[in-house]
Short mmCIF file of C-alpha atoms and ligand atoms in Angstrom, two decimals:
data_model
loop_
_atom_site.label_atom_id
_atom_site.label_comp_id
_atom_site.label_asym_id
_atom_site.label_seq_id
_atom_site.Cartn_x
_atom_site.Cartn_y
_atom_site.Cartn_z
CA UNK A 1 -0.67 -53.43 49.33
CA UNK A 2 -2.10 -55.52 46.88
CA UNK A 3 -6.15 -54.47 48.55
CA UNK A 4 -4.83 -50.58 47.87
CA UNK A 5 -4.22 -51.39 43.84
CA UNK A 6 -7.59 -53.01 43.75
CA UNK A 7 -9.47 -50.10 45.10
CA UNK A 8 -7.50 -47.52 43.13
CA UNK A 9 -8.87 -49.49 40.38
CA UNK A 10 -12.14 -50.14 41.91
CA UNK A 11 -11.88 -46.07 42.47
CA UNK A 12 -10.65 -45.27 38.30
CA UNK A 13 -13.69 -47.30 37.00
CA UNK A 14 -16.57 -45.68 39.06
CA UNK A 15 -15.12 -42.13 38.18
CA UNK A 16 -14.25 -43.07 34.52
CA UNK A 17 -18.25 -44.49 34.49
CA UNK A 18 -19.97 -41.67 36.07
CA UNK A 19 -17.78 -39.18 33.61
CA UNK A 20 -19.56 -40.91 31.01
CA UNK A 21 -22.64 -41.13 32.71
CA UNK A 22 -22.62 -37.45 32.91
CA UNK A 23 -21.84 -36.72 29.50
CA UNK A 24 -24.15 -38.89 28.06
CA UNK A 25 -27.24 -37.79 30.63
CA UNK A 26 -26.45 -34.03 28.54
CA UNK A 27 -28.23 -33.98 25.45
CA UNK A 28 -25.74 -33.31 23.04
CA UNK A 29 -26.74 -31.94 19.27
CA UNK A 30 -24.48 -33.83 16.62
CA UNK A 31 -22.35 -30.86 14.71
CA UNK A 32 -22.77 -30.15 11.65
CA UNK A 33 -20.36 -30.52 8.29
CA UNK A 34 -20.09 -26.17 8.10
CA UNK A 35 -21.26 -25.40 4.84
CA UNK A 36 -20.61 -21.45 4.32
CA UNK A 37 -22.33 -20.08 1.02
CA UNK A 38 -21.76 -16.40 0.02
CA UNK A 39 -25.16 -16.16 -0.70
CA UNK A 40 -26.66 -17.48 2.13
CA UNK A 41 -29.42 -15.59 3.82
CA UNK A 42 -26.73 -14.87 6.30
CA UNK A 43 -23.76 -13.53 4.15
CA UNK A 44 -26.18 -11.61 2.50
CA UNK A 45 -27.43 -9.99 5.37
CA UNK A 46 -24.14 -9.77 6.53
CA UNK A 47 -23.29 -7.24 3.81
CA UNK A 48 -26.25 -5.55 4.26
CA UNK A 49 -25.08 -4.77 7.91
CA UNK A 50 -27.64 -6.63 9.98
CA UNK A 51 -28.19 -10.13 11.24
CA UNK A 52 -30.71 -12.66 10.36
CA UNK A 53 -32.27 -15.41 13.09
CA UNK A 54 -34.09 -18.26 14.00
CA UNK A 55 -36.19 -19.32 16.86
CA UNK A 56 -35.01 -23.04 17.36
CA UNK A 57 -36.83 -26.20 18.89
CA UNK A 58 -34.51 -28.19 20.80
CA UNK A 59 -36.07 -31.88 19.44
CA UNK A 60 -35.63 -31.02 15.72
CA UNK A 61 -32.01 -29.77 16.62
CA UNK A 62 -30.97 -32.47 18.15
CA UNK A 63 -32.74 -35.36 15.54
CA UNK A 64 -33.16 -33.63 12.21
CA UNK A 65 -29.91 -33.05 10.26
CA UNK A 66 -31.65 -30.86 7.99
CA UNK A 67 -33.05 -28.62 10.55
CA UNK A 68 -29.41 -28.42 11.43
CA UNK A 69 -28.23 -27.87 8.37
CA UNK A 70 -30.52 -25.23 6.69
CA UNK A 71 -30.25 -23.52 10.30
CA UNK A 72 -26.29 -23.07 10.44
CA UNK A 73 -26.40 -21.79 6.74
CA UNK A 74 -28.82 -19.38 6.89
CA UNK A 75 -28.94 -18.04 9.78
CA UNK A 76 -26.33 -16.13 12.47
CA UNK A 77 -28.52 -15.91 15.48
CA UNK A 78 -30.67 -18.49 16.78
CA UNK A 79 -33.16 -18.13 20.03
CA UNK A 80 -34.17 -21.24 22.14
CA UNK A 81 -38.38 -21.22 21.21
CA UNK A 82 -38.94 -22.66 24.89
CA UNK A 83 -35.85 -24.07 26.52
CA UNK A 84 -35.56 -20.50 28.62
CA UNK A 85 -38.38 -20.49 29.77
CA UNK A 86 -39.00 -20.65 33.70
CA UNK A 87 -41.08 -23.82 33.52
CA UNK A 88 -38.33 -26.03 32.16
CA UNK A 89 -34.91 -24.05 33.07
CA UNK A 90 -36.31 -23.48 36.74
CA UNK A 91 -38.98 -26.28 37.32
CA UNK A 92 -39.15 -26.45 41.49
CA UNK A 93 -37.71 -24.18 43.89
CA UNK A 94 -33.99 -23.83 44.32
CA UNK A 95 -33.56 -26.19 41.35
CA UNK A 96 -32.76 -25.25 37.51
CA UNK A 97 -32.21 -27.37 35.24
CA UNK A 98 -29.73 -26.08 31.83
CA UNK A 99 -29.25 -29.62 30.00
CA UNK A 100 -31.18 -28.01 26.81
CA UNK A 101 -29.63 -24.68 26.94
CA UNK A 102 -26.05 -25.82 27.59
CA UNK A 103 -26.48 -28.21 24.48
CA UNK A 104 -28.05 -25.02 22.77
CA UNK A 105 -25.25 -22.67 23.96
CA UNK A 106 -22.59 -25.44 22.59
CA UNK A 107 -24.49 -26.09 19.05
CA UNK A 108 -23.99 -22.31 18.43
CA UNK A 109 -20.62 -21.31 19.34
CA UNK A 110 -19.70 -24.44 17.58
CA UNK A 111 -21.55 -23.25 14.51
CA UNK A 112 -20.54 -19.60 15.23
CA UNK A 113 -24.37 -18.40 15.78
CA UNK A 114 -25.10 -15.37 17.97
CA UNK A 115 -27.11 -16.70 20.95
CA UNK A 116 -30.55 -14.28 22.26
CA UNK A 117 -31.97 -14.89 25.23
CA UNK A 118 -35.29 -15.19 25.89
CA UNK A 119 -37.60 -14.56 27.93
CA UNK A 120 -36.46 -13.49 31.82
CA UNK A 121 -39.54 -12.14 33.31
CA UNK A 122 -42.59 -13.16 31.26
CA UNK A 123 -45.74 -14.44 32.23
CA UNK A 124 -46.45 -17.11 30.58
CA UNK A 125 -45.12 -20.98 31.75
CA UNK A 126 -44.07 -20.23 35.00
CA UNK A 127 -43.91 -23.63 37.07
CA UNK A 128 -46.62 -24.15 39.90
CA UNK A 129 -44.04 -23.25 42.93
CA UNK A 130 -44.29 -20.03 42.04
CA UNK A 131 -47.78 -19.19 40.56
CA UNK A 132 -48.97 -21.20 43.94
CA UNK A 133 -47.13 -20.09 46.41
CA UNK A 134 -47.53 -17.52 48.97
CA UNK A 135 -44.33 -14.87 49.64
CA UNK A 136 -44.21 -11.71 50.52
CA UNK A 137 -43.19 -8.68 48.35
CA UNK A 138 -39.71 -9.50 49.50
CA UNK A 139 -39.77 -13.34 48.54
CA UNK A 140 -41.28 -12.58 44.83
CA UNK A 141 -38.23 -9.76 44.34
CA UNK A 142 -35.93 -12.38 45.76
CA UNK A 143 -37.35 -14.86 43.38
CA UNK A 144 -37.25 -12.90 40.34
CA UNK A 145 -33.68 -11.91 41.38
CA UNK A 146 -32.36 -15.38 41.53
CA UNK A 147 -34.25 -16.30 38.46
CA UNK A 148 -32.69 -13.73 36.57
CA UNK A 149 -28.84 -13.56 37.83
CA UNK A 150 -28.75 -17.36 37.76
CA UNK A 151 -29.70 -17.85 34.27
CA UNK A 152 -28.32 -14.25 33.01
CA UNK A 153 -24.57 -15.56 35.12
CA UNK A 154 -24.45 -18.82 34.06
CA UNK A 155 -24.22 -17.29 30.31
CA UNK A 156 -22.39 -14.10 31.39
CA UNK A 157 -20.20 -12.85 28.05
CA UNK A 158 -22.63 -15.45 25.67
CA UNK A 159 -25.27 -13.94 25.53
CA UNK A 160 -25.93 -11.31 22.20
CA UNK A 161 -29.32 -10.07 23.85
CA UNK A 162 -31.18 -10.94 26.20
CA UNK A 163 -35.34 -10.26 26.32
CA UNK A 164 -35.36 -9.10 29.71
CA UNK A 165 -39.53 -8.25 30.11
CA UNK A 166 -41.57 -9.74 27.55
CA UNK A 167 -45.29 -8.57 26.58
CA UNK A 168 -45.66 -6.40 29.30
CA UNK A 169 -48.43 -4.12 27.80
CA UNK A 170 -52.31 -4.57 26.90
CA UNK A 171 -53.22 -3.86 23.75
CA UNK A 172 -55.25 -0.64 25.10
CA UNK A 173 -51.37 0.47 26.74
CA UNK A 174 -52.42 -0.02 30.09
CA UNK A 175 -49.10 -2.84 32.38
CA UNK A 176 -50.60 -6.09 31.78
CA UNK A 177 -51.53 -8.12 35.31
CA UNK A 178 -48.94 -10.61 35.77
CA UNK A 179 -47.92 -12.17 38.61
CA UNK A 180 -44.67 -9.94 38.93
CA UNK A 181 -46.56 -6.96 38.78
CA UNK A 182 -49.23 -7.70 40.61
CA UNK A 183 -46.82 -9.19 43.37
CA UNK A 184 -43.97 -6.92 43.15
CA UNK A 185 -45.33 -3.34 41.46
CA UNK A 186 -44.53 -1.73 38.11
CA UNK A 187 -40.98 -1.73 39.89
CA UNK A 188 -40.37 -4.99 38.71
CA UNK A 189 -39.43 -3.92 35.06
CA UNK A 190 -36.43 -1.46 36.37
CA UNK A 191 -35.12 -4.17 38.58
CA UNK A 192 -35.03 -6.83 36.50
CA UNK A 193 -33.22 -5.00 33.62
CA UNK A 194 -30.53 -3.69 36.19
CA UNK A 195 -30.16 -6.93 38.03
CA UNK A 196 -29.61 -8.75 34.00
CA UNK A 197 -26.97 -5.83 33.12
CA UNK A 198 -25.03 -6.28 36.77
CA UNK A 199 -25.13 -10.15 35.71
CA UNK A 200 -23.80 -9.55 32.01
CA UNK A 201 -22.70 -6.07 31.33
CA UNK A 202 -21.93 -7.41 27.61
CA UNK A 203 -25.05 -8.61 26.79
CA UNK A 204 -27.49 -6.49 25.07
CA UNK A 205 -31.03 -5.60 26.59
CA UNK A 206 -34.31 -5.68 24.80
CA UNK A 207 -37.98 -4.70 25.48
CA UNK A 208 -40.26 -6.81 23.25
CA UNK A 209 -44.11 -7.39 22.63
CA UNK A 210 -46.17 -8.38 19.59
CA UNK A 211 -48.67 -5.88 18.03
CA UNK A 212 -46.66 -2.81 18.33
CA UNK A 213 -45.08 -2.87 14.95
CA UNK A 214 -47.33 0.24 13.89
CA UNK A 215 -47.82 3.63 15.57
CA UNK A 216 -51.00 3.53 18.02
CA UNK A 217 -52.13 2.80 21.30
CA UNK A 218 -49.63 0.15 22.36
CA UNK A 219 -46.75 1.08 20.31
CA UNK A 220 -47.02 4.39 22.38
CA UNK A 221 -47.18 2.49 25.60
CA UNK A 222 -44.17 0.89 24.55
CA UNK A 223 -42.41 4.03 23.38
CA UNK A 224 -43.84 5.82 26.97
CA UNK A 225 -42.38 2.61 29.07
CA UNK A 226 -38.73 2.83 27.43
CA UNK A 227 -38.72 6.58 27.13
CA UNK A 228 -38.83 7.05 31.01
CA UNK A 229 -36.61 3.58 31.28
CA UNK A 230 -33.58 5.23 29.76
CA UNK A 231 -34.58 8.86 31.28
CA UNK A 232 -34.11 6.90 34.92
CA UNK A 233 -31.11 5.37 33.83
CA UNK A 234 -32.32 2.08 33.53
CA UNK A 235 -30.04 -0.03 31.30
CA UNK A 236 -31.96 -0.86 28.02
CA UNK A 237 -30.35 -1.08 24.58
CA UNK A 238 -33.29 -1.93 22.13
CA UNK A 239 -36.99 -2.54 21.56
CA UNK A 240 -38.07 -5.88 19.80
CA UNK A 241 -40.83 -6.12 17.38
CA UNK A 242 -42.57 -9.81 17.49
CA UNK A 243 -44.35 -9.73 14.68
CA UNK A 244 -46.45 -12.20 14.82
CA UNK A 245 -48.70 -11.15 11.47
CA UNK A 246 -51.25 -12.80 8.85
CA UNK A 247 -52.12 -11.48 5.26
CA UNK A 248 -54.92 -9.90 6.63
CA UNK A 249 -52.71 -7.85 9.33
CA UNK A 250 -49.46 -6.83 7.73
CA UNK A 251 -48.43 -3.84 9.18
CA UNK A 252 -49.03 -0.21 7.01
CA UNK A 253 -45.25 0.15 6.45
CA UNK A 254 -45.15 3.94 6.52
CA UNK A 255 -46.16 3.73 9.85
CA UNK A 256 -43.65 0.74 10.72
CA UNK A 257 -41.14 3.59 9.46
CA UNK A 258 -42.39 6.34 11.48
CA UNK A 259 -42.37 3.70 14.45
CA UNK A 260 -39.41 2.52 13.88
CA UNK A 261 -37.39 6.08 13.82
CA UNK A 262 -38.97 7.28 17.25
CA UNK A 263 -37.32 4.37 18.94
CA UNK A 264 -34.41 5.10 17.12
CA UNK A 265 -34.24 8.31 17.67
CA UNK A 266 -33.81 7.51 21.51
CA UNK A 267 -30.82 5.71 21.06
CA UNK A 268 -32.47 2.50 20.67
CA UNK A 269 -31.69 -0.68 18.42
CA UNK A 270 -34.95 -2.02 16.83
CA UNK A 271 -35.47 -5.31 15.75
CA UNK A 272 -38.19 -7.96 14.64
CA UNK A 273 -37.52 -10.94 16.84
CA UNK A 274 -40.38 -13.53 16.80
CA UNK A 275 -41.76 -12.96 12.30
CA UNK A 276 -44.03 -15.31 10.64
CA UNK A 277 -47.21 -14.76 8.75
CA UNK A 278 -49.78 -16.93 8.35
CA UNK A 279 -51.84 -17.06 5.07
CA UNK A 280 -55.05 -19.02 6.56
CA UNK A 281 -55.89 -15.03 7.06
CA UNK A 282 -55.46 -14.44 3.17
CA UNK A 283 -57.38 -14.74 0.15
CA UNK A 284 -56.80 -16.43 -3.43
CA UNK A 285 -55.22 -19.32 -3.98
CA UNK A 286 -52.61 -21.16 -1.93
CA UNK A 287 -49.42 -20.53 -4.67
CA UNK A 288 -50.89 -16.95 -4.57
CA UNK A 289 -51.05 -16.72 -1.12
CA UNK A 290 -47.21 -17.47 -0.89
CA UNK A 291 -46.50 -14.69 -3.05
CA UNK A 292 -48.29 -12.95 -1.07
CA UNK A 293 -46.86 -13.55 2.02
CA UNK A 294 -43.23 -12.96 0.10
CA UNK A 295 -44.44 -9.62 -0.34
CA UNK A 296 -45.09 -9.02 3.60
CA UNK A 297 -41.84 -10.12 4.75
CA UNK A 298 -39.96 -8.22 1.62
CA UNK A 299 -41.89 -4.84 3.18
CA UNK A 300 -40.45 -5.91 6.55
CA UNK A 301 -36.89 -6.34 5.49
CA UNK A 302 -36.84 -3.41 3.30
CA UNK A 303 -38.16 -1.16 6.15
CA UNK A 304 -35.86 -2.56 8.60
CA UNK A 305 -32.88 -1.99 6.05
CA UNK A 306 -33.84 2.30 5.37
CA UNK A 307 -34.48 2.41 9.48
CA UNK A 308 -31.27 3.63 10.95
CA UNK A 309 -30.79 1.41 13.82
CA UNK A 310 -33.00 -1.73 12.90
CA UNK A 311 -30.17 -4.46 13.47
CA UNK A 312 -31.83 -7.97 13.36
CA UNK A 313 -34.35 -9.68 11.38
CA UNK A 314 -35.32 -13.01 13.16
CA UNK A 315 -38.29 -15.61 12.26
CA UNK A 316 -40.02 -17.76 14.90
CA UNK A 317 -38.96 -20.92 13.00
CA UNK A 318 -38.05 -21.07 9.89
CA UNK A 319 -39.66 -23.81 8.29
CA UNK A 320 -43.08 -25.09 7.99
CA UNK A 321 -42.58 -28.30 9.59
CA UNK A 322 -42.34 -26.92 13.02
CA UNK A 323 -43.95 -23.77 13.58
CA UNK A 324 -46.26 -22.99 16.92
CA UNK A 325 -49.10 -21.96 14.83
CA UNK A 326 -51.39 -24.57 15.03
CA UNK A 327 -53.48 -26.03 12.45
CA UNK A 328 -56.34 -23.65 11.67
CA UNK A 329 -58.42 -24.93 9.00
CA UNK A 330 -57.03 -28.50 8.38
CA UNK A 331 -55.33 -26.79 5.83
CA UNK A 332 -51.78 -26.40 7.33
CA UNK A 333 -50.53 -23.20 8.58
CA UNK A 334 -47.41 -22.01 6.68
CA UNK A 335 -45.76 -18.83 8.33
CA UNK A 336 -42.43 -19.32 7.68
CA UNK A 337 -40.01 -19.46 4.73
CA UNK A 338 -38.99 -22.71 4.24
CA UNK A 339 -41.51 -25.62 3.73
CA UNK A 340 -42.11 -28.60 5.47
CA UNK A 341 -39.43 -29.82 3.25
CA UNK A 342 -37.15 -27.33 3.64
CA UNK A 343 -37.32 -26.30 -0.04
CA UNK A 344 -37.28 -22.13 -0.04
CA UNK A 345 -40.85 -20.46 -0.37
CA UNK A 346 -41.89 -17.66 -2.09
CA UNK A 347 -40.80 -15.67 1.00
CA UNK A 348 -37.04 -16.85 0.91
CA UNK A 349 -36.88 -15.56 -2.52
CA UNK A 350 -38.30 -12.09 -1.69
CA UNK A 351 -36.22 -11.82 1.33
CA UNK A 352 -33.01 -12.42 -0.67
CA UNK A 353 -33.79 -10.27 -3.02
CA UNK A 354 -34.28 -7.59 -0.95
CA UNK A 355 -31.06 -8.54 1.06
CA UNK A 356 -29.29 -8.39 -2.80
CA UNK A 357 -30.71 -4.97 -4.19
CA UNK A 358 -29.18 -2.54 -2.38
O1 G3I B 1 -42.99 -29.90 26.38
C1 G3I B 1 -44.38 -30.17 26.55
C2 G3I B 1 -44.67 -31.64 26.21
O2 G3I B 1 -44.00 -32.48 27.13
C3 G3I B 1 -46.19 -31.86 26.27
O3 G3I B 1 -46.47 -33.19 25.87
C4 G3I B 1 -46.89 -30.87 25.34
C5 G3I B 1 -48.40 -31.04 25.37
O4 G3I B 1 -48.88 -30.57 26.60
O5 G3I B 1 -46.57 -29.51 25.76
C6 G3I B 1 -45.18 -29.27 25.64
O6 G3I B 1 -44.91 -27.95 26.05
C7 G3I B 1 -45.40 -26.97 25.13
C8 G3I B 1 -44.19 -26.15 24.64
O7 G3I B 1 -44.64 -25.08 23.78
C9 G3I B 1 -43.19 -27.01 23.86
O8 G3I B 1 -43.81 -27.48 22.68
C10 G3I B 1 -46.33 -26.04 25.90
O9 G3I B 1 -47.49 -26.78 26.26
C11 G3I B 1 -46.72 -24.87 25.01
O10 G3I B 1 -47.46 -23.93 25.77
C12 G3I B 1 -45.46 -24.17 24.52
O11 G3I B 1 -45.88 -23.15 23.62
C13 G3I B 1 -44.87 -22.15 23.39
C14 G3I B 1 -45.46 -20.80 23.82
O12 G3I B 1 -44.54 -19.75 23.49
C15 G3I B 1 -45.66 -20.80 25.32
O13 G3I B 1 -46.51 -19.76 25.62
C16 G3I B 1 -44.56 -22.12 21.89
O14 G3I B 1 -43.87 -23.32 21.53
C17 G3I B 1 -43.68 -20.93 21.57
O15 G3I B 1 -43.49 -20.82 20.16
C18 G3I B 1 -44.35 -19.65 22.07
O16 G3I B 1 -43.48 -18.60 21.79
C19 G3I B 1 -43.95 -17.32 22.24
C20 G3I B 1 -42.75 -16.51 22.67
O17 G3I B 1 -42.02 -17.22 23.67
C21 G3I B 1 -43.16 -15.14 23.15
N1 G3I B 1 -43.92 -14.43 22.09
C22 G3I B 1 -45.09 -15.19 21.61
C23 G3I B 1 -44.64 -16.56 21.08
C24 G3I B 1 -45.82 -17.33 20.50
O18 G3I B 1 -46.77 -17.59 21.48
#
């Protein structure tokens, strides 16, 4: 009798250590005191009928309490920059690995922040397993397949949107060579947008590339690609602009317009989901340069507000201090609207005015 009670207790401790094993092995992100302001970036936008985001690094999440803080106040949608992505979610075969993106997932429904997905099939950082190995057309579909119901299920109902196919276009229009199309076909596009909507009906489905924010050769690839998309019944609910700019390549905004209302006129949400812009590119002097780049994003926002079905406005970062533009000139890159210090820019100002002039 007496051996039984000792194991049952031998039996309590090991399960009550591994429980905290476990939680402790998942990197959790400290919450944060909610501090709602009504004129907040978000509450703002809020009234203005659109939402505002934030691509988010997982280390400044978790360690800097301002990050957190200036994040849950601002914004209402936040995008993992990298924690998505098939190198680090999916590292070897048969094995993912969701410790960021379940803290992630967590940090915004706790914070009530809309969650986007990104990227599914992209071509960039995909782990050696795959970029090595040798499968047949079968094996790559069955490997995109997995790739995309297990991340798209584990989520299913949390998800706002999900980027589906990223940067799938050249510049010149022409299906860029990655490995899914050059292993799989052009095919690869339809399935992997109807494989993410049978894994998530609720979720929203995006198309998105950088340079197509004005009307020309790629924007019309774009338009071309989605166009026969919905006309074969393919499930796709929007188009997102990167915008990834500079002062010296701000888009013409009549042409953002006219770009903007051809999407939208097929039934499709537009959106910028990946903004900053750089002022290395500009001229003048750095305070003037910040004006300057105020101005860009204040053309952005005001275009997306007149376009009838732009719904998002979402910054890749949103302060200085971590931004994936490197260093150009020794000079510091500043693309976003919040400095290194998290003190509002220029840009912050022009944005909220826009967001407060209706
Ligand atoms: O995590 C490793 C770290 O362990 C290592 O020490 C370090 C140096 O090698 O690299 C770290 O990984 C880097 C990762 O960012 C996290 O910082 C990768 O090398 C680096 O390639 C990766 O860059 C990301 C890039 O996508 C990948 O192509 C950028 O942060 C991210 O901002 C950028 O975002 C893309 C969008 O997903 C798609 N649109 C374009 C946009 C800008 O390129």
């Amino acid at each position: 009798m007496k051996h039984r009670i000792v194991l049952a207790l031998v039996v309590v401790v090991l399960v009550t250590f591994s429980i905290l094993f476990r939680a402790s092995a998942i990197p959790s992100i400290p919450a944060v005191a909610s501090e709602t302001s009504s004129t907040s970036l978000r509450a703002l936008a809020q009234k203005r009928g659109i939402n505002i985001g934030a691509a988010v690094d997982f280390a400044p999440l978790q360690n800097d309490p301002d990050y957190r803080a200036v994040l849950t106040r601002e914004f209402d949608i936040m995008v993992p920059e990298n924690a998505w992505k098939f190198e680090y979610v999916h590292p070897t075969r048969g094995h993912y690995d969701f410790t960021q993106v379940d803290a992630l997932m967590a940090f915004a429904k706790a914070n009530n922040l809309k969650m986007r997905g990104h990227p599914l099939a992209w071509h960039h950082l995909i782990p050696p397993w795959v970029t090595k190995g040798n499968f047949t057309r079968d094996e790559w579909i069955a490997i995109l397949r997995e790739h995309i119901e297990t991340l798209v299920g584990r989520y299913r109902g949390q998800v706002y949107i999900w980027d589906v196919v990223n940067e799938a276009i050249n510049r010149d229009g022409s299906l860029r060579d990655t490995i899914w199309l050059r292993n799989i076909g052009p095919e690869y596009i339809d399935l992997a947008y109807r494989w993410t909507h049978e894994a998530d009906p609720q979720a929203l489905l995006f198309y998105c590339d950088y340079a197509t924010e004005e009307l020309g050769q790629k924007s019309d690839a774009v338009y071309d690609l989605v166009r026969g998309m919905l006309q074969r019944g393919v499930p796709l609910n929007g188009v997102g602009f990167q915008a990834h700019l500079g002062l010296s390549y701000a888009p013409k905004l009549k042409s953002l317009a006219k770009n903007f209302k051809r999407f939208g006129e097929l039934g499709l949400e537009v959106q910028f989901t990946e903004l900053d812009v750089k002022v290395q590119d500009g001229v003048g002097s750095w305070d003037s340069r910040l004006v300057e780049q105020g101005k860009v994003y204040a053309g952005l926002l005001k275009t997306c507000l007149e376009a009838q079905t732009c719904t998002a406005f979402t910054t890749w970062g949103f302060t200085d201090r971590y931004t994936w533009i490197g260093d150009l000139t020794g000079l510091g890159e500043a693309p976003l609207i919040f400095d290194k210090s998290y003190r509002p820019k220029p840009a912050y100002d022009a944005i909220k005015d826009v967001l407060q002039t209706e």
